[in-house]
């Protein structure tokens, strides 16, 4: 998770219910750990395609998990690295309980970055197509300039009536927060 994604997740994480699934949970030196936002009262599961720090279950999300097992799914900076993001999106929806929250982000325009490979870029319209069973409370393109991230933050914090925080870096991404219908 990038610092921008963490910055925006921090604005709405109090709305989320347990259990929580983080898709793409492997933590390397250049990512922020979202797990630290949630106290011990939350059941939090990290899934990734390889073992490592932050990973509770090694699993390829092209294969379904248990149906409707999670009240919240967090998926940040993952979809661009998958060969078939539409299958990943379908399996995320299957794992999410009705009424559960989805927090998802992916790059709109960003440099090529292998992990293990880099295939796709997304728009807000792509999220609507990839996740047809999500009622979007918030879906926005956040541009590369600091002001664009800050404007997105203001809109998100106003959506959840959260107190403002400071500190972010710039990247171009699409951020979505929705509830499964």
mmCIF file of C-alpha atoms in Angstrom:
data_model
loop_
_atom_site.group_PDB
_atom_site.id
_atom_site.type_symbol
_atom_site.label_atom_id
_atom_site.label_comp_id
_atom_site.label_asym_id
_atom_site.label_seq_id
_atom_site.Cartn_x
_atom_site.Cartn_y
_atom_site.Cartn_z
ATOM 1 C CA UNK A 1 0.000 0.000 0.000
ATOM 2 C CA UNK A 2 1.386 3.394 -0.934
ATOM 3 C CA UNK A 3 1.474 6.279 1.509
ATOM 4 C CA UNK A 4 -1.334 7.982 -0.480
ATOM 5 C CA UNK A 5 -3.563 4.929 -0.195
ATOM 6 C CA UNK A 6 -2.843 4.687 3.523
ATOM 7 C CA UNK A 7 -3.537 8.404 3.913
ATOM 8 C CA UNK A 8 -6.963 7.972 2.272
ATOM 9 C CA UNK A 9 -7.758 4.655 4.001
ATOM 10 C CA UNK A 10 -7.139 6.331 7.336
ATOM 11 C CA UNK A 11 -10.084 8.652 6.632
ATOM 12 C CA UNK A 12 -12.663 5.862 6.498
ATOM 13 C CA UNK A 13 -11.249 2.829 8.309
ATOM 14 C CA UNK A 14 -13.459 3.377 11.378
ATOM 15 C CA UNK A 15 -16.453 2.448 9.221
ATOM 16 C CA UNK A 16 -15.058 -1.000 8.470
ATOM 17 C CA UNK A 17 -16.261 -4.179 10.120
ATOM 18 C CA UNK A 18 -14.410 -7.345 11.029
ATOM 19 C CA UNK A 19 -13.318 -9.716 9.623
ATOM 20 C CA UNK A 20 -11.097 -7.796 7.215
ATOM 21 C CA UNK A 21 -9.307 -9.256 4.187
ATOM 22 C CA UNK A 22 -6.318 -7.456 2.701
ATOM 23 C CA UNK A 23 -5.603 -8.665 -0.842
ATOM 24 C CA UNK A 24 -1.932 -8.247 -1.743
ATOM 25 C CA UNK A 25 -0.742 -8.079 1.852
ATOM 26 C CA UNK A 26 2.977 -8.797 1.414
ATOM 27 C CA UNK A 27 4.866 -5.912 3.004
ATOM 28 C CA UNK A 28 8.136 -4.913 1.445
ATOM 29 C CA UNK A 29 10.334 -2.037 2.532
ATOM 30 C CA UNK A 30 8.565 0.520 0.323
ATOM 31 C CA UNK A 31 4.950 -0.102 1.422
ATOM 32 C CA UNK A 32 2.838 1.041 4.354
ATOM 33 C CA UNK A 33 1.154 -1.598 6.530
ATOM 34 C CA UNK A 34 -2.617 -0.898 6.802
ATOM 35 C CA UNK A 35 -3.005 -3.572 9.497
ATOM 36 C CA UNK A 36 -1.682 -1.099 12.061
ATOM 37 C CA UNK A 37 -4.871 0.986 11.667
ATOM 38 C CA UNK A 38 -6.936 -1.803 13.226
ATOM 39 C CA UNK A 39 -6.708 -2.813 16.866
ATOM 40 C CA UNK A 40 -6.784 -6.352 18.232
ATOM 41 C CA UNK A 41 -10.590 -6.397 18.261
ATOM 42 C CA UNK A 42 -10.543 -6.780 14.474
ATOM 43 C CA UNK A 43 -9.957 -10.120 12.777
ATOM 44 C CA UNK A 44 -7.515 -9.225 10.011
ATOM 45 C CA UNK A 45 -6.306 -11.616 7.304
ATOM 46 C CA UNK A 46 -3.661 -10.879 4.700
ATOM 47 C CA UNK A 47 -3.571 -12.876 1.471
ATOM 48 C CA UNK A 48 -0.850 -12.794 -1.165
ATOM 49 C CA UNK A 49 0.617 -15.050 -3.857
ATOM 50 C CA UNK A 50 3.830 -15.540 -1.864
ATOM 51 C CA UNK A 51 4.893 -15.960 1.747
ATOM 52 C CA UNK A 52 6.309 -13.081 3.719
ATOM 53 C CA UNK A 53 5.665 -10.352 6.250
ATOM 54 C CA UNK A 54 1.958 -9.490 6.472
ATOM 55 C CA UNK A 55 0.797 -12.692 4.749
ATOM 56 C CA UNK A 56 -1.514 -14.995 6.700
ATOM 57 C CA UNK A 57 -2.605 -17.079 3.716
ATOM 58 C CA UNK A 58 -0.712 -17.803 0.491
ATOM 59 C CA UNK A 59 -3.440 -17.880 -2.144
ATOM 60 C CA UNK A 60 -3.926 -16.882 -5.782
ATOM 61 C CA UNK A 61 -7.056 -14.717 -5.886
ATOM 62 C CA UNK A 62 -7.826 -16.079 -9.360
ATOM 63 C CA UNK A 63 -9.257 -18.927 -7.279
ATOM 64 C CA UNK A 64 -12.207 -18.128 -4.993
ATOM 65 C CA UNK A 65 -11.989 -17.947 -1.216
ATOM 66 C CA UNK A 66 -14.879 -18.829 1.098
ATOM 67 C CA UNK A 67 -18.069 -17.087 -0.047
ATOM 68 C CA UNK A 68 -19.216 -14.060 1.952
ATOM 69 C CA UNK A 69 -16.603 -14.570 4.649
ATOM 70 C CA UNK A 70 -15.415 -10.957 5.036
ATOM 71 C CA UNK A 71 -17.152 -7.738 6.052
ATOM 72 C CA UNK A 72 -14.345 -5.603 4.626
ATOM 73 C CA UNK A 73 -11.905 -6.141 1.751
ATOM 74 C CA UNK A 74 -8.918 -3.863 1.152
ATOM 75 C CA UNK A 75 -7.191 -4.167 -2.220
ATOM 76 C CA UNK A 76 -4.595 -1.477 -2.976
ATOM 77 C CA UNK A 77 -2.049 -1.421 -5.796
ATOM 78 C CA UNK A 78 -2.719 -5.053 -6.687
ATOM 79 C CA UNK A 79 -4.993 -5.219 -9.730
ATOM 80 C CA UNK A 80 -2.402 -3.779 -12.108
ATOM 81 C CA UNK A 81 -0.129 -6.740 -11.291
ATOM 82 C CA UNK A 82 -2.679 -9.450 -12.104
ATOM 83 C CA UNK A 83 -3.039 -11.064 -15.520
ATOM 84 C CA UNK A 84 -6.832 -11.158 -15.258
ATOM 85 C CA UNK A 85 -8.101 -8.437 -12.890
ATOM 86 C CA UNK A 86 -11.720 -9.190 -13.785
ATOM 87 C CA UNK A 87 -11.360 -12.639 -12.176
ATOM 88 C CA UNK A 88 -9.698 -11.174 -9.091
ATOM 89 C CA UNK A 89 -12.525 -8.609 -8.835
ATOM 90 C CA UNK A 90 -15.169 -11.333 -9.148
ATOM 91 C CA UNK A 91 -13.538 -13.361 -6.377
ATOM 92 C CA UNK A 92 -13.217 -10.294 -4.152
ATOM 93 C CA UNK A 93 -16.961 -9.694 -4.563
ATOM 94 C CA UNK A 94 -17.665 -13.350 -3.741
ATOM 95 C CA UNK A 95 -15.579 -13.148 -0.549
ATOM 96 C CA UNK A 96 -17.303 -9.928 0.564
ATOM 97 C CA UNK A 97 -20.488 -10.180 2.640
ATOM 98 C CA UNK A 98 -23.600 -8.346 1.496
ATOM 99 C CA UNK A 99 -23.378 -4.883 3.057
ATOM 100 C CA UNK A 100 -19.612 -5.240 3.427
ATOM 101 C CA UNK A 101 -17.093 -2.550 2.487
ATOM 102 C CA UNK A 102 -14.624 -2.637 -0.397
ATOM 103 C CA UNK A 103 -11.689 -0.202 -0.384
ATOM 104 C CA UNK A 104 -9.822 -0.504 -3.674
ATOM 105 C CA UNK A 105 -7.214 1.522 -5.516
ATOM 106 C CA UNK A 106 -5.051 1.087 -8.573
ATOM 107 C CA UNK A 107 -2.877 3.312 -10.707
ATOM 108 C CA UNK A 108 -4.419 5.401 -13.448
ATOM 109 C CA UNK A 109 -1.103 6.567 -14.842
ATOM 110 C CA UNK A 110 2.156 5.545 -13.296
ATOM 111 C CA UNK A 111 5.525 4.232 -14.371
ATOM 112 C CA UNK A 112 6.054 0.568 -15.179
ATOM 113 C CA UNK A 113 6.766 -1.320 -11.957
ATOM 114 C CA UNK A 114 7.198 -5.090 -11.913
ATOM 115 C CA UNK A 115 5.885 -7.040 -8.939
ATOM 116 C CA UNK A 116 5.986 -9.671 -10.235
ATOM 117 C CA UNK A 117 4.746 -8.051 -13.456
ATOM 118 C CA UNK A 118 2.848 -4.890 -14.432
ATOM 119 C CA UNK A 119 -0.058 -5.295 -16.877
ATOM 120 C CA UNK A 120 -2.843 -2.739 -16.437
ATOM 121 C CA UNK A 121 -3.937 0.846 -15.664
ATOM 122 C CA UNK A 122 -7.475 1.733 -14.527
ATOM 123 C CA UNK A 123 -10.081 4.474 -14.574
ATOM 124 C CA UNK A 124 -13.040 5.040 -12.270
ATOM 125 C CA UNK A 125 -15.231 3.568 -15.026
ATOM 126 C CA UNK A 126 -13.139 0.398 -14.964
ATOM 127 C CA UNK A 127 -13.916 -0.069 -11.249
ATOM 128 C CA UNK A 128 -17.647 0.184 -11.994
ATOM 129 C CA UNK A 129 -17.302 -2.566 -14.616
ATOM 130 C CA UNK A 130 -14.950 -4.774 -12.595
ATOM 131 C CA UNK A 131 -17.136 -4.603 -9.473
ATOM 132 C CA UNK A 132 -20.774 -4.595 -10.707
ATOM 133 C CA UNK A 133 -22.197 -5.610 -7.315
ATOM 134 C CA UNK A 134 -20.670 -2.673 -5.460
ATOM 135 C CA UNK A 135 -22.663 0.447 -4.703
ATOM 136 C CA UNK A 136 -19.978 3.116 -4.780
ATOM 137 C CA UNK A 137 -20.053 5.644 -1.946
ATOM 138 C CA UNK A 138 -16.904 7.217 -3.302
ATOM 139 C CA UNK A 139 -14.971 6.683 -6.517
ATOM 140 C CA UNK A 140 -12.496 9.224 -7.744
ATOM 141 C CA UNK A 141 -9.445 9.802 -9.859
ATOM 142 C CA UNK A 142 -6.682 11.286 -7.723
ATOM 143 C CA UNK A 143 -4.128 13.074 -9.899
ATOM 144 C CA UNK A 144 -0.387 13.232 -9.527
ATOM 145 C CA UNK A 145 -0.170 16.660 -7.947
ATOM 146 C CA UNK A 146 -0.332 17.029 -4.190
ATOM 147 C CA UNK A 147 -3.408 19.296 -4.506
ATOM 148 C CA UNK A 148 -5.345 16.543 -6.334
ATOM 149 C CA UNK A 149 -4.583 14.059 -3.542
ATOM 150 C CA UNK A 150 -5.574 16.653 -0.948
ATOM 151 C CA UNK A 151 -8.858 17.394 -2.786
ATOM 152 C CA UNK A 152 -9.621 13.658 -2.882
ATOM 153 C CA UNK A 153 -8.814 13.464 0.809
ATOM 154 C CA UNK A 154 -11.183 16.371 1.568
ATOM 155 C CA UNK A 155 -14.010 14.711 -0.340
ATOM 156 C CA UNK A 156 -13.407 11.373 1.384
ATOM 157 C CA UNK A 157 -13.115 12.924 4.848
ATOM 158 C CA UNK A 158 -16.335 14.898 4.246
ATOM 159 C CA UNK A 159 -18.082 11.683 3.197
ATOM 160 C CA UNK A 160 -17.258 10.160 6.572
ATOM 161 C CA UNK A 161 -17.188 13.375 8.630
ATOM 162 C CA UNK A 162 -13.662 12.554 9.769
ATOM 163 C CA UNK A 163 -11.172 14.919 11.287
ATOM 164 C CA UNK A 164 -8.424 15.976 8.887
ATOM 165 C CA UNK A 165 -4.898 14.622 9.097
ATOM 166 C CA UNK A 166 -1.710 15.750 7.370
ATOM 167 C CA UNK A 167 0.983 14.146 5.283
ATOM 168 C CA UNK A 168 0.991 12.522 1.863
ATOM 169 C CA UNK A 169 3.040 12.025 -1.273
ATOM 170 C CA UNK A 170 1.858 12.227 -4.873
ATOM 171 C CA UNK A 171 0.855 9.456 -7.290
ATOM 172 C CA UNK A 172 -1.859 9.130 -9.956
ATOM 173 C CA UNK A 173 -4.502 6.605 -8.928
ATOM 174 C CA UNK A 174 -8.161 5.701 -8.822
ATOM 175 C CA UNK A 175 -9.633 5.228 -5.340
ATOM 176 C CA UNK A 176 -12.961 3.540 -4.681
ATOM 177 C CA UNK A 177 -14.988 2.828 -1.569
ATOM 178 C CA UNK A 178 -18.218 0.935 -1.873
ATOM 179 C CA UNK A 179 -20.680 -1.439 -0.248
ATOM 180 C CA UNK A 180 -21.705 -4.799 -1.687
ATOM 181 C CA UNK A 181 -25.341 -4.814 -2.790
#
